[in-house]
């Protein structure tokens, strides 16, 4: 309800239909009421997209610092995190209808032009250790002996990532890490390479699942 302040043709205060009367710097003004829809309904397609977005953004949470250097933003994307989310939303969601799931083999942790690991092998060792082996061939294009190996692990049971970004140089051909935080757990594994200055990356490779030996 509005109140007439100066007669029928004068200024008013409050709401009258789609108009709100008020005062600004001593002057009477009118403005349109903001549009407001109660109980907005979403289509099934919109609900599905919301679920997928929440699923993937929650999954990638914790990798922000890594994704900033392993994913180069494409046109219209501000950060590597945005680029990673955009790619994995399109390519790594499983299921035709709700509830959706993460399609782990299709998840990409990095997307770049460096050479991927040649003949990669992942093996669990006693004492919660994990060994990553590969073949170093200096004749392969877009490789540098000082490229850094990166290992990324994810435990579904715990819902947590663990990664080592400053791994062994490419020329070493192997690296071993301790992952006591995942002792006794089965984890998903991805590997990739970063240049020494972290300005370029390879595409990540999915290495399957590995049971971490206590």
Short mmCIF file of C-alpha atoms in Angstrom, two decimals:
data_model
loop_
_atom_site.label_atom_id
_atom_site.label_comp_id
_atom_site.label_asym_id
_atom_site.label_seq_id
_atom_site.Cartn_x
_atom_site.Cartn_y
_atom_site.Cartn_z
CA UNK A 1 0.00 0.00 0.00
CA UNK A 2 1.24 3.52 -0.80
CA UNK A 3 0.67 6.83 0.96
CA UNK A 4 -0.19 10.05 -0.97
CA UNK A 5 1.98 12.81 0.45
CA UNK A 6 0.72 15.95 -1.35
CA UNK A 7 -2.80 15.36 -2.60
CA UNK A 8 -4.10 13.27 -5.47
CA UNK A 9 -1.52 14.52 -7.99
CA UNK A 10 1.38 14.77 -5.56
CA UNK A 11 4.22 12.44 -4.73
CA UNK A 12 3.55 9.14 -3.01
CA UNK A 13 5.48 6.67 -0.88
CA UNK A 14 5.23 2.89 -1.05
CA UNK A 15 4.01 0.41 -3.66
CA UNK A 16 1.22 1.03 -6.14
CA UNK A 17 0.81 -1.76 -8.67
CA UNK A 18 4.09 -2.22 -10.54
CA UNK A 19 5.49 1.13 -9.28
CA UNK A 20 7.37 2.06 -6.08
CA UNK A 21 7.35 5.67 -4.86
CA UNK A 22 10.22 6.99 -2.73
CA UNK A 23 12.49 9.96 -2.16
CA UNK A 24 16.05 10.45 -3.41
CA UNK A 25 18.05 13.53 -2.34
CA UNK A 26 14.83 15.26 -1.36
CA UNK A 27 13.13 14.58 -4.68
CA UNK A 28 10.14 12.28 -5.15
CA UNK A 29 10.99 9.45 -7.54
CA UNK A 30 9.23 6.41 -8.96
CA UNK A 31 10.76 3.12 -10.07
CA UNK A 32 9.45 -0.16 -11.36
CA UNK A 33 9.09 -3.05 -8.94
CA UNK A 34 11.70 -5.74 -9.59
CA UNK A 35 10.43 -8.82 -11.34
CA UNK A 36 10.13 -11.73 -8.94
CA UNK A 37 8.92 -15.22 -9.65
CA UNK A 38 7.89 -17.43 -6.79
CA UNK A 39 8.42 -21.17 -6.89
CA UNK A 40 10.48 -21.12 -10.08
CA UNK A 41 10.46 -24.48 -11.79
CA UNK A 42 13.36 -25.97 -13.76
CA UNK A 43 13.17 -28.31 -16.72
CA UNK A 44 14.64 -31.80 -16.35
CA UNK A 45 17.48 -30.77 -18.64
CA UNK A 46 18.32 -27.84 -16.35
CA UNK A 47 18.16 -30.04 -13.26
CA UNK A 48 20.46 -32.58 -14.93
CA UNK A 49 22.97 -29.86 -15.82
CA UNK A 50 22.91 -28.51 -12.27
CA UNK A 51 23.59 -31.99 -10.90
CA UNK A 52 26.46 -32.56 -13.34
CA UNK A 53 28.02 -29.19 -12.52
CA UNK A 54 27.85 -29.84 -8.78
CA UNK A 55 29.25 -33.35 -9.20
CA UNK A 56 32.24 -32.30 -11.30
CA UNK A 57 33.06 -29.08 -9.44
CA UNK A 58 33.00 -31.00 -6.16
CA UNK A 59 35.20 -33.75 -7.63
CA UNK A 60 37.84 -31.33 -8.94
CA UNK A 61 37.92 -29.33 -5.73
CA UNK A 62 41.37 -29.60 -4.18
CA UNK A 63 43.16 -29.59 -7.53
CA UNK A 64 42.82 -25.86 -8.19
CA UNK A 65 46.50 -25.05 -7.76
CA UNK A 66 47.55 -27.88 -10.07
CA UNK A 67 44.91 -27.19 -12.73
CA UNK A 68 46.05 -23.57 -12.94
CA UNK A 69 49.27 -24.82 -14.58
CA UNK A 70 48.15 -28.06 -16.28
CA UNK A 71 45.21 -26.61 -18.22
CA UNK A 72 45.65 -23.64 -20.54
CA UNK A 73 42.51 -21.45 -20.65
CA UNK A 74 40.82 -21.44 -24.05
CA UNK A 75 38.96 -18.51 -25.56
CA UNK A 76 36.40 -17.10 -23.14
CA UNK A 77 37.75 -18.99 -20.11
CA UNK A 78 39.54 -17.05 -17.40
CA UNK A 79 41.59 -19.76 -15.69
CA UNK A 80 42.92 -23.27 -16.05
CA UNK A 81 40.41 -24.34 -13.41
CA UNK A 82 37.56 -23.11 -15.61
CA UNK A 83 39.05 -24.88 -18.63
CA UNK A 84 39.39 -28.15 -16.69
CA UNK A 85 35.82 -27.94 -15.41
CA UNK A 86 34.49 -27.16 -18.88
CA UNK A 87 36.32 -30.09 -20.49
CA UNK A 88 35.44 -32.66 -17.86
CA UNK A 89 31.79 -31.59 -17.72
CA UNK A 90 31.52 -32.40 -21.42
CA UNK A 91 33.68 -35.51 -21.53
CA UNK A 92 33.87 -37.22 -18.13
CA UNK A 93 30.32 -37.49 -16.76
CA UNK A 94 28.85 -40.98 -16.82
CA UNK A 95 25.18 -41.92 -17.08
CA UNK A 96 22.28 -41.02 -19.33
CA UNK A 97 20.07 -39.85 -16.47
CA UNK A 98 20.30 -38.94 -12.79
CA UNK A 99 22.13 -40.03 -10.69
CA UNK A 100 25.22 -39.22 -12.75
CA UNK A 101 28.76 -40.38 -11.95
CA UNK A 102 32.39 -39.56 -12.68
CA UNK A 103 33.76 -41.48 -15.68
CA UNK A 104 37.29 -41.81 -14.29
CA UNK A 105 39.07 -43.14 -17.42
CA UNK A 106 37.84 -40.07 -19.32
CA UNK A 107 38.85 -37.53 -16.67
CA UNK A 108 41.64 -35.25 -17.85
CA UNK A 109 43.90 -33.62 -15.25
CA UNK A 110 45.99 -31.78 -17.82
CA UNK A 111 45.71 -30.76 -21.46
CA UNK A 112 48.81 -29.61 -23.28
CA UNK A 113 51.18 -30.27 -26.17
CA UNK A 114 54.13 -31.91 -24.38
CA UNK A 115 54.83 -35.54 -25.16
CA UNK A 116 53.06 -38.01 -22.87
CA UNK A 117 54.91 -40.77 -21.04
CA UNK A 118 56.16 -43.59 -23.25
CA UNK A 119 55.35 -47.12 -22.03
CA UNK A 120 54.14 -45.97 -18.59
CA UNK A 121 53.80 -48.50 -15.77
CA UNK A 122 52.36 -48.04 -12.29
CA UNK A 123 53.12 -50.48 -9.47
CA UNK A 124 52.30 -50.58 -5.76
CA UNK A 125 55.19 -51.39 -3.43
CA UNK A 126 55.22 -52.39 0.26
CA UNK A 127 55.12 -49.59 2.79
CA UNK A 128 52.44 -47.56 0.96
CA UNK A 129 54.82 -46.71 -1.87
CA UNK A 130 53.93 -46.25 -5.53
CA UNK A 131 56.36 -46.50 -8.43
CA UNK A 132 55.90 -44.85 -11.82
CA UNK A 133 58.14 -46.09 -14.65
CA UNK A 134 58.39 -44.86 -18.23
CA UNK A 135 60.79 -45.02 -21.17
CA UNK A 136 62.76 -41.86 -21.94
CA UNK A 137 63.51 -41.32 -25.61
CA UNK A 138 65.15 -37.96 -26.41
CA UNK A 139 64.26 -38.44 -30.08
CA UNK A 140 60.55 -38.06 -29.34
CA UNK A 141 59.22 -34.62 -30.26
CA UNK A 142 58.27 -32.12 -27.56
CA UNK A 143 60.26 -33.75 -24.79
CA UNK A 144 62.91 -32.27 -22.55
CA UNK A 145 65.09 -34.28 -20.18
CA UNK A 146 64.15 -31.90 -17.36
CA UNK A 147 60.37 -32.14 -17.79
CA UNK A 148 58.85 -33.01 -14.40
CA UNK A 149 56.78 -36.14 -13.84
CA UNK A 150 53.48 -35.58 -12.02
CA UNK A 151 51.35 -38.24 -10.31
CA UNK A 152 47.75 -37.64 -9.25
CA UNK A 153 45.79 -40.09 -7.08
CA UNK A 154 42.13 -40.10 -6.06
CA UNK A 155 40.43 -42.29 -3.46
CA UNK A 156 36.70 -42.75 -3.99
CA UNK A 157 36.32 -44.13 -0.46
CA UNK A 158 37.87 -41.06 1.15
CA UNK A 159 36.83 -38.57 -1.54
CA UNK A 160 40.30 -37.01 -1.59
CA UNK A 161 43.10 -36.24 -4.06
CA UNK A 162 46.82 -36.57 -3.47
CA UNK A 163 49.40 -35.43 -6.00
CA UNK A 164 53.11 -34.82 -6.43
CA UNK A 165 53.87 -31.98 -8.83
CA UNK A 166 57.65 -31.73 -8.55
CA UNK A 167 58.48 -35.29 -9.49
CA UNK A 168 61.50 -36.89 -11.10
CA UNK A 169 62.86 -35.47 -14.38
CA UNK A 170 61.77 -37.17 -17.59
CA UNK A 171 65.30 -38.46 -18.23
CA UNK A 172 65.21 -40.46 -14.95
CA UNK A 173 62.63 -42.89 -16.32
CA UNK A 174 61.11 -43.62 -12.91
CA UNK A 175 59.98 -42.16 -9.62
CA UNK A 176 58.71 -43.59 -6.34
CA UNK A 177 56.43 -41.75 -3.91
CA UNK A 178 55.02 -42.58 -0.50
CA UNK A 179 51.24 -42.35 -0.18
CA UNK A 180 50.66 -43.38 3.41
CA UNK A 181 47.51 -41.26 3.50
CA UNK A 182 45.94 -43.88 1.20
CA UNK A 183 47.41 -46.98 2.86
CA UNK A 184 45.12 -49.95 2.24
CA UNK A 185 42.93 -47.98 -0.18
CA UNK A 186 42.31 -48.48 -3.89
CA UNK A 187 43.04 -45.31 -5.84
CA UNK A 188 42.65 -43.98 -9.37
CA UNK A 189 45.94 -42.85 -10.94
CA UNK A 190 46.79 -40.23 -13.56
CA UNK A 191 50.26 -39.26 -14.79
CA UNK A 192 51.55 -36.32 -16.83
CA UNK A 193 54.60 -34.17 -17.48
CA UNK A 194 55.21 -30.47 -16.84
CA UNK A 195 58.02 -28.33 -18.20
CA UNK A 196 60.56 -27.28 -15.59
CA UNK A 197 59.13 -23.74 -15.54
CA UNK A 198 55.54 -25.09 -15.45
CA UNK A 199 54.45 -23.15 -18.53
CA UNK A 200 53.44 -26.21 -20.56
CA UNK A 201 52.05 -29.66 -19.84
CA UNK A 202 51.30 -32.94 -21.55
CA UNK A 203 47.87 -34.49 -21.66
CA UNK A 204 47.27 -36.67 -18.62
CA UNK A 205 47.15 -40.45 -18.90
CA UNK A 206 44.72 -42.53 -16.84
CA UNK A 207 46.59 -45.45 -15.29
CA UNK A 208 43.63 -47.37 -13.89
CA UNK A 209 43.23 -48.29 -10.23
CA UNK A 210 45.93 -49.46 -7.84
CA UNK A 211 45.60 -50.96 -4.36
CA UNK A 212 48.05 -49.20 -2.05
CA UNK A 213 49.87 -51.83 0.00
CA UNK A 214 50.18 -51.12 3.75
#
